Amino acid sequence: QVQLVESGGGLVQAGGSLRLSCLASEPTFSYYGMGWFRQAPGKEREIVAAMGWSGNTYYADFVKGRFTISRDNAKNTVSLQMNSLKPEDTAVYYCAADTQRRWGAPRRDYEYDYWGQGTQVTVSS
């Protein structure tokens, strides 16, 4: 059982930055694909960014050039640096782990086995 704990959410003004972090409980973290998803009120959950175990990355079009996903395998941590935030980025952000060691960056929610509890990001205009 993999436990994922997100941190770093909060309230920020439009144009500001936040950095989300996700700590995984398992030492085999380096074998996992990791992803960040978000869900806004009344909307479906959507992929934001993902990084495969080999380092491949995927970004949703709406965050390209603004968000960066990174991982530190020594610390069992994946992070999401969010710059130039917009009010439409307001959502609960979830970290997820794909333990199947797929090639590439998993971008579909059904590819993920474990999910964090989520952290709220609110961007004011």
mmCIF file with all atom_site columns, C-alpha atoms in Angstrom:
data_model
loop_
_atom_site.group_PDB
_atom_site.id
_atom_site.type_symbol
_atom_site.label_atom_id
_atom_site.label_alt_id
_atom_site.label_comp_id
_atom_site.label_asym_id
_atom_site.label_entity_id
_atom_site.label_seq_id
_atom_site.pdbx_PDB_ins_code
_atom_site.Cartn_x
_atom_site.Cartn_y
_atom_site.Cartn_z
_atom_site.occupancy
_atom_site.B_iso_or_equiv
_atom_site.pdbx_formal_charge
_atom_site.auth_seq_id
_atom_site.auth_comp_id
_atom_site.auth_asym_id
_atom_site.auth_atom_id
_atom_site.pdbx_PDB_model_num
ATOM 1   C CA . GLN A 1 1   ? 0.000   0.000  0.000   1.00 0.00 ? 1   GLN A CA 1
ATOM 2   C CA . VAL A 1 2   ? 1.504   3.286  -1.130  1.00 0.00 ? 2   VAL A CA 1
ATOM 3   C CA . GLN A 1 3   ? 0.607   6.383  0.808   1.00 0.00 ? 3   GLN A CA 1
ATOM 4   C CA . LEU A 1 4   ? 0.891   9.761  -0.864  1.00 0.00 ? 4   LEU A CA 1
ATOM 5   C CA . VAL A 1 5   ? 0.777   13.011 1.063   1.00 0.00 ? 5   VAL A CA 1
ATOM 6   C CA . GLU A 1 6   ? 0.505   16.332 -0.756  1.00 0.00 ? 6   GLU A CA 1
ATOM 7   C CA . SER A 1 7   ? 1.522   19.682 0.633   1.00 0.00 ? 7   SER A CA 1
ATOM 8   C CA . GLY A 1 8   ? 2.046   23.220 -0.568  1.00 0.00 ? 8   GLY A CA 1
ATOM 9   C CA . GLY A 1 9   ? -1.429  24.297 -1.585  1.00 0.00 ? 9   GLY A CA 1
ATOM 10  C CA . GLY A 1 10  ? -2.911  27.615 -0.559  1.00 0.00 ? 10  GLY A CA 1
ATOM 11  C CA . LEU A 1 11  ? -4.253  30.952 -1.662  1.00 0.00 ? 11  LEU A CA 1
ATOM 12  C CA . VAL A 1 12  ? -2.309  33.060 -4.140  1.00 0.00 ? 12  VAL A CA 1
ATOM 13  C CA . GLN A 1 13  ? -3.042  36.042 -6.355  1.00 0.00 ? 13  GLN A CA 1
ATOM 14  C CA . ALA A 1 14  ? -3.193  35.700 -10.104 1.00 0.00 ? 14  ALA A CA 1
ATOM 15  C CA . GLY A 1 15  ? 0.298   35.774 -11.561 1.00 0.00 ? 15  GLY A CA 1
ATOM 16  C CA . GLY A 1 16  ? 1.802   34.273 -8.439  1.00 0.00 ? 16  GLY A CA 1
ATOM 17  C CA . SER A 1 17  ? 3.492   30.948 -7.829  1.00 0.00 ? 17  SER A CA 1
ATOM 18  C CA . LEU A 1 18  ? 3.051   27.878 -5.667  1.00 0.00 ? 18  LEU A CA 1
ATOM 19  C CA . ARG A 1 19  ? 5.019   24.688 -5.313  1.00 0.00 ? 19  ARG A CA 1
ATOM 20  C CA . LEU A 1 20  ? 3.210   21.472 -4.533  1.00 0.00 ? 20  LEU A CA 1
ATOM 21  C CA . SER A 1 21  ? 5.023   18.473 -3.136  1.00 0.00 ? 21  SER A CA 1
ATOM 22  C CA . CYS A 1 22  ? 3.992   14.859 -2.777  1.00 0.00 ? 22  CYS A CA 1
ATOM 23  C CA . LEU A 1 23  ? 5.766   12.455 -0.455  1.00 0.00 ? 23  LEU A CA 1
ATOM 24  C CA . ALA A 1 24  ? 5.462   8.745  -1.139  1.00 0.00 ? 24  ALA A CA 1
ATOM 25  C CA . SER A 1 25  ? 5.734   6.168  1.622   1.00 0.00 ? 25  SER A CA 1
ATOM 26  C CA . GLU A 1 26  ? 7.465   3.414  -0.350  1.00 0.00 ? 26  GLU A CA 1
ATOM 27  C CA . PRO A 1 27  ? 11.216  3.134  -1.004  1.00 0.00 ? 27  PRO A CA 1
ATOM 28  C CA . THR A 1 28  ? 10.484  1.768  -4.491  1.00 0.00 ? 28  THR A CA 1
ATOM 29  C CA . PHE A 1 29  ? 9.296   5.253  -5.480  1.00 0.00 ? 29  PHE A CA 1
ATOM 30  C CA . SER A 1 30  ? 11.928  5.474  -8.231  1.00 0.00 ? 30  SER A CA 1
ATOM 31  C CA . TYR A 1 31  ? 10.061  2.759  -10.156 1.00 0.00 ? 31  TYR A CA 1
ATOM 32  C CA . TYR A 1 32  ? 6.782   4.667  -10.183 1.00 0.00 ? 32  TYR A CA 1
ATOM 33  C CA . GLY A 1 33  ? 5.260   6.945  -12.735 1.00 0.00 ? 33  GLY A CA 1
ATOM 34  C CA . MET A 1 34  ? 3.929   10.002 -10.909 1.00 0.00 ? 34  MET A CA 1
ATOM 35  C CA . GLY A 1 35  ? 1.240   12.419 -11.898 1.00 0.00 ? 35  GLY A CA 1
ATOM 36  C CA . TRP A 1 36  ? -0.584  15.523 -10.791 1.00 0.00 ? 36  TRP A CA 1
ATOM 37  C CA . PHE A 1 37  ? -4.292  15.846 -11.455 1.00 0.00 ? 37  PHE A CA 1
ATOM 38  C CA . ARG A 1 38  ? -6.779  18.504 -10.500 1.00 0.00 ? 38  ARG A CA 1
ATOM 39  C CA . GLN A 1 39  ? -10.498 18.794 -10.033 1.00 0.00 ? 39  GLN A CA 1
ATOM 40  C CA . ALA A 1 40  ? -12.408 22.038 -9.906  1.00 0.00 ? 40  ALA A CA 1
ATOM 41  C CA . PRO A 1 41  ? -15.954 22.260 -8.494  1.00 0.00 ? 41  PRO A CA 1
ATOM 42  C CA . GLY A 1 42  ? -18.468 20.881 -10.954 1.00 0.00 ? 42  GLY A CA 1
ATOM 43  C CA . LYS A 1 43  ? -15.769 19.655 -13.322 1.00 0.00 ? 43  LYS A CA 1
ATOM 44  C CA . GLU A 1 44  ? -14.175 16.316 -14.042 1.00 0.00 ? 44  GLU A CA 1
ATOM 45  C CA . ARG A 1 45  ? -10.729 15.437 -12.796 1.00 0.00 ? 45  ARG A CA 1
ATOM 46  C CA . GLU A 1 46  ? -8.045  16.202 -15.362 1.00 0.00 ? 46  GLU A CA 1
ATOM 47  C CA . ILE A 1 47  ? -4.379  15.485 -15.808 1.00 0.00 ? 47  ILE A CA 1
ATOM 48  C CA . VAL A 1 48  ? -2.034  18.394 -15.189 1.00 0.00 ? 48  VAL A CA 1
ATOM 49  C CA . ALA A 1 49  ? 1.412   16.852 -15.542 1.00 0.00 ? 49  ALA A CA 1
ATOM 50  C CA . ALA A 1 50  ? 3.086   13.471 -15.288 1.00 0.00 ? 50  ALA A CA 1
ATOM 51  C CA . MET A 1 51  ? 6.548   12.010 -15.126 1.00 0.00 ? 51  MET A CA 1
ATOM 52  C CA . GLY A 1 52  ? 7.386   8.430  -15.912 1.00 0.00 ? 52  GLY A CA 1
ATOM 53  C CA . TRP A 1 53  ? 9.886   6.418  -13.895 1.00 0.00 ? 53  TRP A CA 1
ATOM 54  C CA . SER A 1 54  ? 12.433  6.988  -16.663 1.00 0.00 ? 54  SER A CA 1
ATOM 55  C CA . GLY A 1 55  ? 11.978  10.742 -16.592 1.00 0.00 ? 55  GLY A CA 1
ATOM 56  C CA . ASN A 1 56  ? 9.627   11.241 -19.534 1.00 0.00 ? 56  ASN A CA 1
ATOM 57  C CA . THR A 1 57  ? 7.220   14.082 -18.922 1.00 0.00 ? 57  THR A CA 1
ATOM 58  C CA . TYR A 1 58  ? 3.770   15.073 -20.086 1.00 0.00 ? 58  TYR A CA 1
ATOM 59  C CA . TYR A 1 59  ? 2.002   18.397 -19.621 1.00 0.00 ? 59  TYR A CA 1
ATOM 60  C CA . ALA A 1 60  ? -1.566  19.339 -20.338 1.00 0.00 ? 60  ALA A CA 1
ATOM 61  C CA . ASP A 1 61  ? -1.756  22.112 -22.907 1.00 0.00 ? 61  ASP A CA 1
ATOM 62  C CA . PHE A 1 62  ? -3.232  24.542 -20.430 1.00 0.00 ? 62  PHE A CA 1
ATOM 63  C CA . VAL A 1 63  ? -0.123  24.428 -18.196 1.00 0.00 ? 63  VAL A CA 1
ATOM 64  C CA . LYS A 1 64  ? 2.671   24.196 -20.746 1.00 0.00 ? 64  LYS A CA 1
ATOM 65  C CA . GLY A 1 65  ? 5.265   26.851 -20.097 1.00 0.00 ? 65  GLY A CA 1
ATOM 66  C CA . ARG A 1 66  ? 3.839   27.641 -16.648 1.00 0.00 ? 66  ARG A CA 1
ATOM 67  C CA . PHE A 1 67  ? 4.095   24.422 -14.601 1.00 0.00 ? 67  PHE A CA 1
ATOM 68  C CA . THR A 1 68  ? 7.050   22.099 -14.136 1.00 0.00 ? 68  THR A CA 1
ATOM 69  C CA . ILE A 1 69  ? 6.998   18.602 -12.695 1.00 0.00 ? 69  ILE A CA 1
ATOM 70  C CA . SER A 1 70  ? 10.102  17.198 -11.054 1.00 0.00 ? 70  SER A CA 1
ATOM 71  C CA . ARG A 1 71  ? 11.036  14.327 -8.807  1.00 0.00 ? 71  ARG A CA 1
ATOM 72  C CA . ASP A 1 72  ? 13.684  13.573 -6.214  1.00 0.00 ? 72  ASP A CA 1
ATOM 73  C CA . ASN A 1 73  ? 13.976  9.809  -5.920  1.00 0.00 ? 73  ASN A CA 1
ATOM 74  C CA . ALA A 1 74  ? 16.309  10.078 -2.932  1.00 0.00 ? 74  ALA A CA 1
ATOM 75  C CA . LYS A 1 75  ? 13.536  11.861 -1.039  1.00 0.00 ? 75  LYS A CA 1
ATOM 76  C CA . ASN A 1 76  ? 10.585  9.900  -2.486  1.00 0.00 ? 76  ASN A CA 1
ATOM 77  C CA . THR A 1 77  ? 9.123   13.201 -3.599  1.00 0.00 ? 77  THR A CA 1
ATOM 78  C CA . VAL A 1 78  ? 7.490   14.585 -6.714  1.00 0.00 ? 78  VAL A CA 1
ATOM 79  C CA . SER A 1 79  ? 6.871   18.303 -7.025  1.00 0.00 ? 79  SER A CA 1
ATOM 80  C CA . LEU A 1 80  ? 4.849   20.619 -9.193  1.00 0.00 ? 80  LEU A CA 1
ATOM 81  C CA . GLN A 1 81  ? 6.148   24.144 -9.590  1.00 0.00 ? 81  GLN A CA 1
ATOM 82  C CA . MET A 1 82  ? 3.280   26.373 -10.671 1.00 0.00 ? 82  MET A CA 1
ATOM 83  C CA . ASN A 1 83  ? 4.063   29.818 -12.039 1.00 0.00 ? 83  ASN A CA 1
ATOM 84  C CA . SER A 1 84  ? 1.908   32.509 -13.623 1.00 0.00 ? 84  SER A CA 1
ATOM 85  C CA . LEU A 1 85  ? -1.143  31.115 -11.901 1.00 0.00 ? 85  LEU A CA 1
ATOM 86  C CA . LYS A 1 86  ? -4.565  32.006 -13.196 1.00 0.00 ? 86  LYS A CA 1
ATOM 87  C CA . PRO A 1 87  ? -7.966  31.978 -11.453 1.00 0.00 ? 87  PRO A CA 1
ATOM 88  C CA . GLU A 1 88  ? -8.938  29.034 -13.657 1.00 0.00 ? 88  GLU A CA 1
ATOM 89  C CA . ASP A 1 89  ? -6.145  27.006 -12.021 1.00 0.00 ? 89  ASP A CA 1
ATOM 90  C CA . THR A 1 90  ? -8.224  26.966 -8.839  1.00 0.00 ? 90  THR A CA 1
ATOM 91  C CA . ALA A 1 91  ? -8.888  23.342 -7.945  1.00 0.00 ? 91  ALA A CA 1
ATOM 92  C CA . VAL A 1 92  ? -8.023  20.520 -5.617  1.00 0.00 ? 92  VAL A CA 1
ATOM 93  C CA . TYR A 1 93  ? -4.729  19.063 -6.808  1.00 0.00 ? 93  TYR A CA 1
ATOM 94  C CA . TYR A 1 94  ? -4.040  15.365 -6.418  1.00 0.00 ? 94  TYR A CA 1
ATOM 95  C CA . CYS A 1 95  ? -0.828  13.422 -6.587  1.00 0.00 ? 95  CYS A CA 1
ATOM 96  C CA . ALA A 1 96  ? -1.012  9.898  -7.987  1.00 0.00 ? 96  ALA A CA 1
ATOM 97  C CA . ALA A 1 97  ? 1.341   6.938  -8.405  1.00 0.00 ? 97  ALA A CA 1
ATOM 98  C CA . ASP A 1 98  ? 1.486   4.403  -11.215 1.00 0.00 ? 98  ASP A CA 1
ATOM 99  C CA . THR A 1 99  ? 3.294   1.344  -9.896  1.00 0.00 ? 99  THR A CA 1
ATOM 100 C CA . GLN A 1 100 ? 3.174   -0.646 -13.170 1.00 0.00 ? 100 GLN A CA 1
ATOM 101 C CA . ARG A 1 101 ? 6.451   0.737  -14.525 1.00 0.00 ? 101 ARG A CA 1
ATOM 102 C CA . ARG A 1 102 ? 5.037   1.726  -17.899 1.00 0.00 ? 102 ARG A CA 1
ATOM 103 C CA . TRP A 1 103 ? 7.138   3.340  -20.548 1.00 0.00 ? 103 TRP A CA 1
ATOM 104 C CA . GLY A 1 104 ? 6.471   6.996  -20.970 1.00 0.00 ? 104 GLY A CA 1
ATOM 105 C CA . ALA A 1 105 ? 4.539   9.327  -18.716 1.00 0.00 ? 105 ALA A CA 1
ATOM 106 C CA . PRO A 1 106 ? 1.142   7.941  -17.694 1.00 0.00 ? 106 PRO A CA 1
ATOM 107 C CA . ARG A 1 107 ? -1.501  10.501 -18.532 1.00 0.00 ? 107 ARG A CA 1
ATOM 108 C CA . ARG A 1 108 ? -4.798  8.720  -17.873 1.00 0.00 ? 108 ARG A CA 1
ATOM 109 C CA . ASP A 1 109 ? -6.285  8.449  -14.411 1.00 0.00 ? 109 ASP A CA 1
ATOM 110 C CA . TYR A 1 110 ? -6.994  4.716  -14.781 1.00 0.00 ? 110 TYR A CA 1
ATOM 111 C CA . GLU A 1 111 ? -3.251  4.107  -15.139 1.00 0.00 ? 111 GLU A CA 1
ATOM 112 C CA . TYR A 1 112 ? -2.712  5.179  -11.542 1.00 0.00 ? 112 TYR A CA 1
ATOM 113 C CA . ASP A 1 113 ? -2.974  2.844  -8.583  1.00 0.00 ? 113 ASP A CA 1
ATOM 114 C CA . TYR A 1 114 ? -2.699  5.194  -5.636  1.00 0.00 ? 114 TYR A CA 1
ATOM 115 C CA . TRP A 1 115 ? -3.904  8.695  -4.916  1.00 0.00 ? 115 TRP A CA 1
ATOM 116 C CA . GLY A 1 116 ? -3.213  11.330 -2.336  1.00 0.00 ? 116 GLY A CA 1
ATOM 117 C CA . GLN A 1 117 ? -5.890  13.141 -0.391  1.00 0.00 ? 117 GLN A CA 1
ATOM 118 C CA . GLY A 1 118 ? -5.542  16.344 -2.392  1.00 0.00 ? 118 GLY A CA 1
ATOM 119 C CA . THR A 1 119 ? -4.499  19.877 -1.614  1.00 0.00 ? 119 THR A CA 1
ATOM 120 C CA . GLN A 1 120 ? -6.522  23.001 -2.364  1.00 0.00 ? 120 GLN A CA 1
ATOM 121 C CA . VAL A 1 121 ? -5.102  25.654 -4.667  1.00 0.00 ? 121 VAL A CA 1
ATOM 122 C CA . THR A 1 122 ? -7.047  28.889 -4.890  1.00 0.00 ? 122 THR A CA 1
ATOM 123 C CA . VAL A 1 123 ? -6.004  31.676 -7.247  1.00 0.00 ? 123 VAL A CA 1
ATOM 124 C CA . SER A 1 124 ? -7.675  35.023 -6.710  1.00 0.00 ? 124 SER A CA 1
ATOM 125 C CA . SER A 1 125 ? -8.130  37.565 -9.481  1.00 0.00 ? 125 SER A CA 1
#
